[in-house]
Amino acid sequence: MNTKPIVAGNWKMNKSGEEGVSFVGKIKNRILDKAEAKVIFCPPFTSLFSIVKTLNGTDFGVGAQNAHFEVEGAYTGEISVGMLKSTGVQYVILGHSERRHIFGETDVWINKKIHAVLNAELVPIFCIGETLDDRKSNQTTQVLENQINLGLQGMDSIDPVKMIIAYEPVWAIGTGETASSDQVARAHGYVQSILERMFGQIAHEVPILYGGSVNENNATELIQTDGVDGFLVGGASLKEESFCGIVEQVSKFYKR
Ligand code: 13P
């Protein structure tokens, strides 16, 4: 199992194919062999092939930002897990809050997608997180529990170490407002207790990432927070200085 901390960059709908290849090329030259972290790039679909090729032979990972659960068929605009696998990616982000809240993805769909990704032997990066309203009305733990129970339904017999969880409070995404260490530690502890109930002691091996306005100024404090095994980074993953700064701090300060 990979015990290194993880820094995954979710580029969302940013960077053309050319920009993406040039960007990962620069990062590769700068941190190759130096990063004590598993670095994963999650570009838009159109860049997957070329970025996998650019990173061939390195330890950097590449992930997609979504997938459809059906194998093939009349699903205009969708991309199957098999198609993603053929690009050479190893990871797929699923259940991101933007998919849930802007595109109306339900827990049932996310559950089907996680099944499809695991069946293809790719690693899902399963995102969960509460909205500001949920937090204000003391619903955080209930929301996290529901998202996990529904998202992982029918998976009691899988090896949970083959997935990654990302806790991303919706109110901290793209807002510049980071959850406090205390809030993050509590949420991660709670997520771990739910996973332990489902899978037993092995659940402690499942990496739980934090996401939501992570940048080079808060990465040191957040990576030392209990239960944090790395980050899923949005905005700061688009800039060389900030992304490399995060990777450097995670490499230095992570302690499991
Ligand atoms: P920001 O880092 O821009 O807040 O985005 C977080 C995120 O959504 C990563 O998936």
PDB file of C-alpha atoms and ligand atoms in Angstrom:
ATOM      1  CA  MET A   1       0.000   0.000   0.000  1.00  0.00           C
ATOM      2  CA  ASN A   2       1.116   3.535  -0.691  1.00  0.00           C
ATOM      3  CA  THR A   3       1.746   5.096   2.705  1.00  0.00           C
ATOM      4  CA  LYS A   4       2.986   8.387   1.352  1.00  0.00           C
ATOM      5  CA  PRO A   5       0.702  11.392   1.817  1.00  0.00           C
ATOM      6  CA  ILE A   6      -1.290  12.273  -1.282  1.00  0.00           C
ATOM      7  CA  VAL A   7      -1.566  15.615  -3.056  1.00  0.00           C
ATOM      8  CA  ALA A   8      -4.162  15.486  -5.828  1.00  0.00           C
ATOM      9  CA  GLY A   9      -4.827  18.488  -8.036  1.00  0.00           C
ATOM     10  CA  ASN A  10      -8.376  18.806  -9.338  1.00  0.00           C
ATOM     11  CA  TRP A  11      -8.083  21.193 -12.269  1.00  0.00           C
ATOM     12  CA  LYS A  12     -11.861  21.280 -12.793  1.00  0.00           C
ATOM     13  CA  MET A  13     -12.667  22.920 -16.183  1.00  0.00           C
ATOM     14  CA  ASN A  14      -9.297  24.646 -16.577  1.00  0.00           C
ATOM     15  CA  LYS A  15      -6.251  24.427 -18.886  1.00  0.00           C
ATOM     16  CA  SER A  16      -6.232  23.440 -22.546  1.00  0.00           C
ATOM     17  CA  GLY A  17      -4.383  20.299 -23.638  1.00  0.00           C
ATOM     18  CA  GLU A  18      -1.242  22.295 -24.464  1.00  0.00           C
ATOM     19  CA  GLU A  19      -1.329  24.273 -21.247  1.00  0.00           C
ATOM     20  CA  GLY A  20      -1.794  21.093 -19.249  1.00  0.00           C
ATOM     21  CA  VAL A  21       1.151  19.263 -20.814  1.00  0.00           C
ATOM     22  CA  SER A  22       3.430  22.256 -20.366  1.00  0.00           C
ATOM     23  CA  PHE A  23       2.302  22.647 -16.727  1.00  0.00           C
ATOM     24  CA  VAL A  24       2.894  19.015 -15.691  1.00  0.00           C
ATOM     25  CA  GLY A  25       6.218  19.085 -17.545  1.00  0.00           C
ATOM     26  CA  LYS A  26       7.375  21.997 -15.364  1.00  0.00           C
ATOM     27  CA  ILE A  27       6.179  20.380 -12.151  1.00  0.00           C
ATOM     28  CA  LYS A  28       7.792  17.093 -13.121  1.00  0.00           C
ATOM     29  CA  ASN A  29      11.180  18.773 -13.611  1.00  0.00           C
ATOM     30  CA  ARG A  30      10.859  20.650 -10.379  1.00  0.00           C
ATOM     31  CA  ILE A  31       9.767  17.966  -7.931  1.00  0.00           C
ATOM     32  CA  LEU A  32      10.582  14.619  -9.555  1.00  0.00           C
ATOM     33  CA  ASP A  33      12.531  12.460  -7.073  1.00  0.00           C
ATOM     34  CA  LYS A  34      12.145  15.137  -4.398  1.00  0.00           C
ATOM     35  CA  ALA A  35       8.504  14.772  -3.466  1.00  0.00           C
ATOM     36  CA  GLU A  36       7.860  12.507  -0.507  1.00  0.00           C
ATOM     37  CA  ALA A  37       4.235  12.537  -1.546  1.00  0.00           C
ATOM     38  CA  LYS A  38       2.082  10.786  -4.105  1.00  0.00           C
ATOM     39  CA  VAL A  39       1.191  13.544  -6.561  1.00  0.00           C
ATOM     40  CA  ILE A  40      -1.897  13.041  -8.733  1.00  0.00           C
ATOM     41  CA  PHE A  41      -3.043  15.340 -11.560  1.00  0.00           C
ATOM     42  CA  CYS A  42      -6.745  15.356 -12.453  1.00  0.00           C
ATOM     43  CA  PRO A  43      -7.087  17.366 -15.686  1.00  0.00           C
ATOM     44  CA  PRO A  44     -10.169  17.616 -17.929  1.00  0.00           C
ATOM     45  CA  PHE A  45     -10.949  14.526 -20.053  1.00  0.00           C
ATOM     46  CA  THR A  46      -9.447  16.009 -23.216  1.00  0.00           C
ATOM     47  CA  SER A  47      -5.965  16.184 -21.654  1.00  0.00           C
ATOM     48  CA  LEU A  48      -5.826  12.710 -20.130  1.00  0.00           C
ATOM     49  CA  PHE A  49      -4.006  10.902 -22.958  1.00  0.00           C
ATOM     50  CA  SER A  50      -1.336  13.540 -23.417  1.00  0.00           C
ATOM     51  CA  ILE A  51      -0.706  14.016 -19.712  1.00  0.00           C
ATOM     52  CA  VAL A  52      -0.430  10.269 -19.076  1.00  0.00           C
ATOM     53  CA  LYS A  53       2.119  10.202 -21.900  1.00  0.00           C
ATOM     54  CA  THR A  54       4.087  13.145 -20.494  1.00  0.00           C
ATOM     55  CA  LEU A  55       4.302  11.458 -17.077  1.00  0.00           C
ATOM     56  CA  ASN A  56       5.067   7.981 -18.389  1.00  0.00           C
ATOM     57  CA  GLY A  57       7.793   6.255 -16.353  1.00  0.00           C
ATOM     58  CA  THR A  58       7.379   8.574 -13.328  1.00  0.00           C
ATOM     59  CA  ASP A  59       5.607   7.980 -10.033  1.00  0.00           C
ATOM     60  CA  PHE A  60       3.090  10.775 -10.670  1.00  0.00           C
ATOM     61  CA  GLY A  61      -0.524   9.626 -10.908  1.00  0.00           C
ATOM     62  CA  VAL A  62      -3.269  10.804 -13.253  1.00  0.00           C
ATOM     63  CA  GLY A  63      -6.988  10.824 -12.532  1.00  0.00           C
ATOM     64  CA  ALA A  64     -10.234  11.760 -14.271  1.00  0.00           C
ATOM     65  CA  GLN A  65     -12.825  14.041 -12.693  1.00  0.00           C
ATOM     66  CA  ASN A  66     -15.909  11.932 -13.352  1.00  0.00           C
ATOM     67  CA  ALA A  67     -17.110   8.773 -15.124  1.00  0.00           C
ATOM     68  CA  HIS A  68     -20.370   7.192 -16.173  1.00  0.00           C
ATOM     69  CA  PHE A  69     -21.343   3.860 -14.643  1.00  0.00           C
ATOM     70  CA  GLU A  70     -22.670   2.151 -17.790  1.00  0.00           C
ATOM     71  CA  VAL A  71     -20.228   0.266 -19.996  1.00  0.00           C
ATOM     72  CA  GLU A  72     -21.454   1.798 -23.281  1.00  0.00           C
ATOM     73  CA  GLY A  73     -24.601   2.945 -25.028  1.00  0.00           C
ATOM     74  CA  ALA A  74     -26.752   5.946 -25.831  1.00  0.00           C
ATOM     75  CA  TYR A  75     -25.496   8.357 -23.163  1.00  0.00           C
ATOM     76  CA  THR A  76     -24.642  11.529 -25.050  1.00  0.00           C
ATOM     77  CA  GLY A  77     -21.792  13.432 -23.500  1.00  0.00           C
ATOM     78  CA  GLU A  78     -20.771  10.715 -21.057  1.00  0.00           C
ATOM     79  CA  ILE A  79     -17.500   8.770 -20.754  1.00  0.00           C
ATOM     80  CA  SER A  80     -17.283   5.191 -19.503  1.00  0.00           C
ATOM     81  CA  VAL A  81     -14.813   3.813 -17.006  1.00  0.00           C
ATOM     82  CA  GLY A  82     -13.398   1.507 -19.715  1.00  0.00           C
ATOM     83  CA  MET A  83     -12.696   4.521 -21.931  1.00  0.00           C
ATOM     84  CA  LEU A  84     -10.924   6.221 -19.062  1.00  0.00           C
ATOM     85  CA  LYS A  85      -8.914   3.132 -18.310  1.00  0.00           C
ATOM     86  CA  SER A  86      -7.719   3.025 -21.906  1.00  0.00           C
ATOM     87  CA  THR A  87      -6.156   6.474 -21.458  1.00  0.00           C
ATOM     88  CA  GLY A  88      -3.910   5.062 -18.739  1.00  0.00           C
ATOM     89  CA  VAL A  89      -5.400   6.901 -15.734  1.00  0.00           C
ATOM     90  CA  GLN A  90      -5.340   5.210 -12.334  1.00  0.00           C
ATOM     91  CA  TYR A  91      -7.829   7.376 -10.388  1.00  0.00           C
ATOM     92  CA  VAL A  92     -11.316   8.825 -10.824  1.00  0.00           C
ATOM     93  CA  ILE A  93     -12.806  11.607  -8.689  1.00  0.00           C
ATOM     94  CA  LEU A  94     -16.444  10.770  -7.895  1.00  0.00           C
ATOM     95  CA  GLY A  95     -19.186  12.587  -6.008  1.00  0.00           C
ATOM     96  CA  HIS A  96     -17.475  15.964  -6.100  1.00  0.00           C
ATOM     97  CA  SER A  97     -19.721  18.632  -4.585  1.00  0.00           C
ATOM     98  CA  GLU A  98     -19.883  20.443  -7.931  1.00  0.00           C
ATOM     99  CA  ARG A  99     -21.214  17.237  -9.517  1.00  0.00           C
ATOM    100  CA  ARG A 100     -23.706  16.849  -6.674  1.00  0.00           C
ATOM    101  CA  HIS A 101     -24.872  20.453  -6.415  1.00  0.00           C
ATOM    102  CA  ILE A 102     -24.543  21.905  -9.935  1.00  0.00           C
ATOM    103  CA  PHE A 103     -25.300  18.760 -11.948  1.00  0.00           C
ATOM    104  CA  GLY A 104     -27.689  17.076  -9.530  1.00  0.00           C
ATOM    105  CA  GLU A 105     -25.806  13.812  -9.046  1.00  0.00           C
ATOM    106  CA  THR A 106     -27.462  11.636  -6.448  1.00  0.00           C
ATOM    107  CA  ASP A 107     -25.944   9.255  -3.916  1.00  0.00           C
ATOM    108  CA  VAL A 108     -27.448   6.364  -5.913  1.00  0.00           C
ATOM    109  CA  TRP A 109     -25.572   7.413  -9.050  1.00  0.00           C
ATOM    110  CA  ILE A 110     -22.368   7.972  -7.132  1.00  0.00           C
ATOM    111  CA  ASN A 111     -22.703   4.484  -5.656  1.00  0.00           C
ATOM    112  CA  LYS A 112     -23.029   2.981  -9.145  1.00  0.00           C
ATOM    113  CA  LYS A 113     -20.019   4.943 -10.334  1.00  0.00           C
ATOM    114  CA  ILE A 114     -17.866   3.780  -7.414  1.00  0.00           C
ATOM    115  CA  HIS A 115     -18.831   0.163  -8.186  1.00  0.00           C
ATOM    116  CA  ALA A 116     -17.925   0.649 -11.858  1.00  0.00           C
ATOM    117  CA  VAL A 117     -14.568   2.244 -11.052  1.00  0.00           C
ATOM    118  CA  LEU A 118     -13.601  -0.437  -8.527  1.00  0.00           C
ATOM    119  CA  ASN A 119     -14.661  -3.199 -10.926  1.00  0.00           C
ATOM    120  CA  ALA A 120     -12.276  -1.732 -13.498  1.00  0.00           C
ATOM    121  CA  GLU A 121      -9.498  -1.780 -10.882  1.00  0.00           C
ATOM    122  CA  LEU A 122      -9.163   1.971 -10.842  1.00  0.00           C
ATOM    123  CA  VAL A 123      -9.090   3.929  -7.584  1.00  0.00           C
ATOM    124  CA  PRO A 124     -12.098   6.118  -6.775  1.00  0.00           C
ATOM    125  CA  ILE A 125     -11.450   9.402  -4.984  1.00  0.00           C
ATOM    126  CA  PHE A 126     -14.840   9.532  -3.293  1.00  0.00           C
ATOM    127  CA  CYS A 127     -15.795  13.072  -2.227  1.00  0.00           C
ATOM    128  CA  ILE A 128     -18.112  13.872   0.651  1.00  0.00           C
ATOM    129  CA  GLY A 129     -18.867  17.030   2.576  1.00  0.00           C
ATOM    130  CA  GLU A 130     -21.549  19.138   4.196  1.00  0.00           C
ATOM    131  CA  THR A 131     -22.980  22.474   3.056  1.00  0.00           C
ATOM    132  CA  LEU A 132     -22.954  25.588   5.232  1.00  0.00           C
ATOM    133  CA  ASP A 133     -26.639  25.057   6.046  1.00  0.00           C
ATOM    134  CA  ASP A 134     -25.894  21.480   7.125  1.00  0.00           C
ATOM    135  CA  ARG A 135     -23.135  22.723   9.424  1.00  0.00           C
ATOM    136  CA  LYS A 136     -25.208  25.565  10.871  1.00  0.00           C
ATOM    137  CA  SER A 137     -28.038  23.171  11.664  1.00  0.00           C
ATOM    138  CA  ASN A 138     -25.674  20.637  13.285  1.00  0.00           C
ATOM    139  CA  GLN A 139     -26.265  18.107  10.536  1.00  0.00           C
ATOM    140  CA  THR A 140     -22.615  17.607   9.550  1.00  0.00           C
ATOM    141  CA  THR A 141     -22.160  14.136  11.007  1.00  0.00           C
ATOM    142  CA  GLN A 142     -25.533  12.943   9.726  1.00  0.00           C
ATOM    143  CA  VAL A 143     -24.794  14.211   6.213  1.00  0.00           C
ATOM    144  CA  LEU A 144     -21.361  12.565   6.143  1.00  0.00           C
ATOM    145  CA  GLU A 145     -22.794   9.316   7.442  1.00  0.00           C
ATOM    146  CA  ASN A 146     -25.561   9.302   4.805  1.00  0.00           C
ATOM    147  CA  GLN A 147     -23.160  10.103   1.972  1.00  0.00           C
ATOM    148  CA  ILE A 148     -20.814   7.302   3.030  1.00  0.00           C
ATOM    149  CA  ASN A 149     -23.535   4.727   3.714  1.00  0.00           C
ATOM    150  CA  LEU A 150     -25.300   5.381   0.409  1.00  0.00           C
ATOM    151  CA  GLY A 151     -22.135   5.893  -1.646  1.00  0.00           C
ATOM    152  CA  LEU A 152     -20.576   2.655  -0.414  1.00  0.00           C
ATOM    153  CA  GLN A 153     -23.718   0.532  -0.375  1.00  0.00           C
ATOM    154  CA  GLY A 154     -23.077  -3.080  -1.392  1.00  0.00           C
ATOM    155  CA  MET A 155     -19.341  -2.783  -0.857  1.00  0.00           C
ATOM    156  CA  ASP A 156     -18.924  -4.588   2.453  1.00  0.00           C
ATOM    157  CA  SER A 157     -16.717  -7.201   0.846  1.00  0.00           C
ATOM    158  CA  ILE A 158     -14.394  -4.892  -1.100  1.00  0.00           C
ATOM    159  CA  ASP A 159     -10.873  -4.076   0.023  1.00  0.00           C
ATOM    160  CA  PRO A 160     -11.388  -0.496   1.253  1.00  0.00           C
ATOM    161  CA  VAL A 161      -7.699   0.252   0.860  1.00  0.00           C
ATOM    162  CA  LYS A 162      -8.390   0.397  -2.873  1.00  0.00           C
ATOM    163  CA  MET A 163     -10.184   3.703  -2.466  1.00  0.00           C
ATOM    164  CA  ILE A 164      -9.465   7.221  -1.303  1.00  0.00           C
ATOM    165  CA  ILE A 165     -11.929   9.427   0.553  1.00  0.00           C
ATOM    166  CA  ALA A 166     -11.862  13.214   0.199  1.00  0.00           C
ATOM    167  CA  TYR A 167     -13.608  15.283   2.862  1.00  0.00           C
ATOM    168  CA  GLU A 168     -14.470  18.585   1.219  1.00  0.00           C
ATOM    169  CA  PRO A 169     -16.826  20.851   3.175  1.00  0.00           C
ATOM    170  CA  VAL A 170     -18.831  22.620   0.455  1.00  0.00           C
ATOM    171  CA  TRP A 171     -18.540  25.996   2.210  1.00  0.00           C
ATOM    172  CA  ALA A 172     -14.736  25.830   2.023  1.00  0.00           C
ATOM    173  CA  ILE A 173     -14.497  25.046  -1.708  1.00  0.00           C
ATOM    174  CA  GLY A 174     -13.235  27.965  -3.772  1.00  0.00           C
ATOM    175  CA  THR A 175     -14.214  30.429  -1.039  1.00  0.00           C
ATOM    176  CA  GLY A 176     -10.827  31.075   0.543  1.00  0.00           C
ATOM    177  CA  GLU A 177     -12.401  29.941   3.801  1.00  0.00           C
ATOM    178  CA  THR A 178     -10.571  26.871   5.097  1.00  0.00           C
ATOM    179  CA  ALA A 179     -12.017  24.627   7.756  1.00  0.00           C
ATOM    180  CA  SER A 180     -10.120  24.969  11.040  1.00  0.00           C
ATOM    181  CA  SER A 181      -7.789  22.195  12.175  1.00  0.00           C
ATOM    182  CA  ASP A 182     -10.284  21.294  14.844  1.00  0.00           C
ATOM    183  CA  GLN A 183     -13.183  21.041  12.361  1.00  0.00           C
ATOM    184  CA  VAL A 184     -11.064  18.964   9.999  1.00  0.00           C
ATOM    185  CA  ALA A 185      -9.813  16.636  12.755  1.00  0.00           C
ATOM    186  CA  ARG A 186     -13.360  16.021  13.982  1.00  0.00           C
ATOM    187  CA  ALA A 187     -14.741  15.351  10.510  1.00  0.00           C
ATOM    188  CA  HIS A 188     -11.873  13.022   9.572  1.00  0.00           C
ATOM    189  CA  GLY A 189     -12.198  11.167  12.881  1.00  0.00           C
ATOM    190  CA  TYR A 190     -15.888  10.756  12.278  1.00  0.00           C
ATOM    191  CA  VAL A 191     -15.400   9.521   8.715  1.00  0.00           C
ATOM    192  CA  GLN A 192     -12.848   7.025   9.954  1.00  0.00           C
ATOM    193  CA  SER A 193     -15.223   5.728  12.634  1.00  0.00           C
ATOM    194  CA  ILE A 194     -17.925   5.129  10.003  1.00  0.00           C
ATOM    195  CA  LEU A 195     -15.441   3.294   7.780  1.00  0.00           C
ATOM    196  CA  GLU A 196     -14.263   1.225  10.731  1.00  0.00           C
ATOM    197  CA  ARG A 197     -17.821   0.176  11.460  1.00  0.00           C
ATOM    198  CA  MET A 198     -18.151  -0.938   7.828  1.00  0.00           C
ATOM    199  CA  PHE A 199     -14.797  -2.555   7.199  1.00  0.00           C
ATOM    200  CA  GLY A 200     -13.122  -3.134  10.591  1.00  0.00           C
ATOM    201  CA  GLN A 201      -9.564  -2.180  11.537  1.00  0.00           C
ATOM    202  CA  ILE A 202      -8.363  -2.110   7.917  1.00  0.00           C
ATOM    203  CA  ALA A 203     -10.338   1.129   7.556  1.00  0.00           C
ATOM    204  CA  HIS A 204      -7.444   2.908   9.251  1.00  0.00           C
ATOM    205  CA  GLU A 205      -5.442   2.285   6.086  1.00  0.00           C
ATOM    206  CA  VAL A 206      -7.907   4.188   3.861  1.00  0.00           C
ATOM    207  CA  PRO A 207      -6.403   7.581   2.971  1.00  0.00           C
ATOM    208  CA  ILE A 208      -8.676  10.485   3.897  1.00  0.00           C
ATOM    209  CA  LEU A 209      -7.829  13.723   2.094  1.00  0.00           C
ATOM    210  CA  TYR A 210      -8.967  17.209   3.022  1.00  0.00           C
ATOM    211  CA  GLY A 211     -10.114  19.632   0.321  1.00  0.00           C
ATOM    212  CA  GLY A 212     -11.359  23.220   0.461  1.00  0.00           C
ATOM    213  CA  SER A 213      -9.169  26.299  -0.118  1.00  0.00           C
ATOM    214  CA  VAL A 214      -5.909  24.459   0.574  1.00  0.00           C
ATOM    215  CA  ASN A 215      -2.939  26.612  -0.399  1.00  0.00           C
ATOM    216  CA  GLU A 216       0.767  27.035   0.317  1.00  0.00           C
ATOM    217  CA  ASN A 217      -0.028  29.153   3.403  1.00  0.00           C
ATOM    218  CA  ASN A 218      -2.253  26.683   5.227  1.00  0.00           C
ATOM    219  CA  ALA A 219      -0.853  23.345   4.018  1.00  0.00           C
ATOM    220  CA  THR A 220       1.669  22.948   6.854  1.00  0.00           C
ATOM    221  CA  GLU A 221      -0.947  23.312   9.571  1.00  0.00           C
ATOM    222  CA  LEU A 222      -3.536  21.177   7.798  1.00  0.00           C
ATOM    223  CA  ILE A 223      -1.189  18.291   6.978  1.00  0.00           C
ATOM    224  CA  GLN A 224      -0.279  18.021  10.665  1.00  0.00           C
ATOM    225  CA  THR A 225      -3.944  17.774  11.642  1.00  0.00           C
ATOM    226  CA  ASP A 226      -5.077  14.419  13.032  1.00  0.00           C
ATOM    227  CA  GLY A 227      -6.513  12.099  10.410  1.00  0.00           C
ATOM    228  CA  VAL A 228      -5.369  14.089   7.354  1.00  0.00           C
ATOM    229  CA  ASP A 229      -3.522  11.907   4.816  1.00  0.00           C
ATOM    230  CA  GLY A 230      -3.184  14.516   2.101  1.00  0.00           C
ATOM    231  CA  PHE A 231      -5.162  17.032   0.063  1.00  0.00           C
ATOM    232  CA  LEU A 232      -7.485  17.391  -2.878  1.00  0.00           C
ATOM    233  CA  VAL A 233      -6.562  20.838  -4.164  1.00  0.00           C
ATOM    234  CA  GLY A 234      -8.589  22.969  -6.577  1.00  0.00           C
ATOM    235  CA  GLY A 235      -7.532  26.561  -7.344  1.00  0.00           C
ATOM    236  CA  ALA A 236      -4.001  26.261  -5.921  1.00  0.00           C
ATOM    237  CA  SER A 237      -3.307  23.201  -8.096  1.00  0.00           C
ATOM    238  CA  LEU A 238      -3.419  25.403 -11.209  1.00  0.00           C
ATOM    239  CA  LYS A 239      -0.370  27.477 -10.278  1.00  0.00           C
ATOM    240  CA  GLU A 240       3.156  26.077 -10.254  1.00  0.00           C
ATOM    241  CA  GLU A 241       4.353  27.979  -7.183  1.00  0.00           C
ATOM    242  CA  SER A 242       1.409  27.183  -4.989  1.00  0.00           C
ATOM    243  CA  PHE A 243       1.077  23.541  -6.046  1.00  0.00           C
ATOM    244  CA  CYS A 244       4.802  22.829  -5.588  1.00  0.00           C
ATOM    245  CA  GLY A 245       4.712  24.725  -2.276  1.00  0.00           C
ATOM    246  CA  ILE A 246       1.930  22.445  -1.043  1.00  0.00           C
ATOM    247  CA  VAL A 247       3.765  19.298  -2.191  1.00  0.00           C
ATOM    248  CA  GLU A 248       6.968  20.454  -0.472  1.00  0.00           C
ATOM    249  CA  GLN A 249       5.188  21.110   2.829  1.00  0.00           C
ATOM    250  CA  VAL A 250       3.305  17.852   2.739  1.00  0.00           C
ATOM    251  CA  SER A 251       6.567  16.002   2.019  1.00  0.00           C
ATOM    252  CA  LYS A 252       8.169  17.655   5.047  1.00  0.00           C
ATOM    253  CA  PHE A 253       5.487  17.638   7.704  1.00  0.00           C
ATOM    254  CA  TYR A 254       3.255  14.611   7.152  1.00  0.00           C
ATOM    255  CA  LYS A 255       3.132  12.091   9.991  1.00  0.00           C
ATOM    256  CA  ARG A 256       0.710   9.217   9.918  1.00  0.00           C
TER     257      ARG A 256
HETATM  258  P1  13P B   1     -10.429  24.810  -3.920  1.00  0.00           P
HETATM  259  O1  13P B   1      -9.081  24.277  -3.470  1.00  0.00           O
HETATM  260  O2  13P B   1     -10.351  25.747  -5.060  1.00  0.00           O
HETATM  261  O3  13P B   1     -11.210  25.329  -2.755  1.00  0.00           O
HETATM  262  O4  13P B   1     -11.239  23.531  -4.482  1.00  0.00           O
HETATM  263  C1  13P B   1     -11.291  22.377  -3.728  1.00  0.00           C
HETATM  264  C2  13P B   1     -11.876  21.311  -4.550  1.00  0.00           C
HETATM  265  O5  13P B   1     -13.026  21.372  -4.930  1.00  0.00           O
HETATM  266  C3  13P B   1     -11.018  20.171  -4.915  1.00  0.00           C
HETATM  267  O6  13P B   1     -11.760  19.130  -5.443  1.00  0.00           O
END
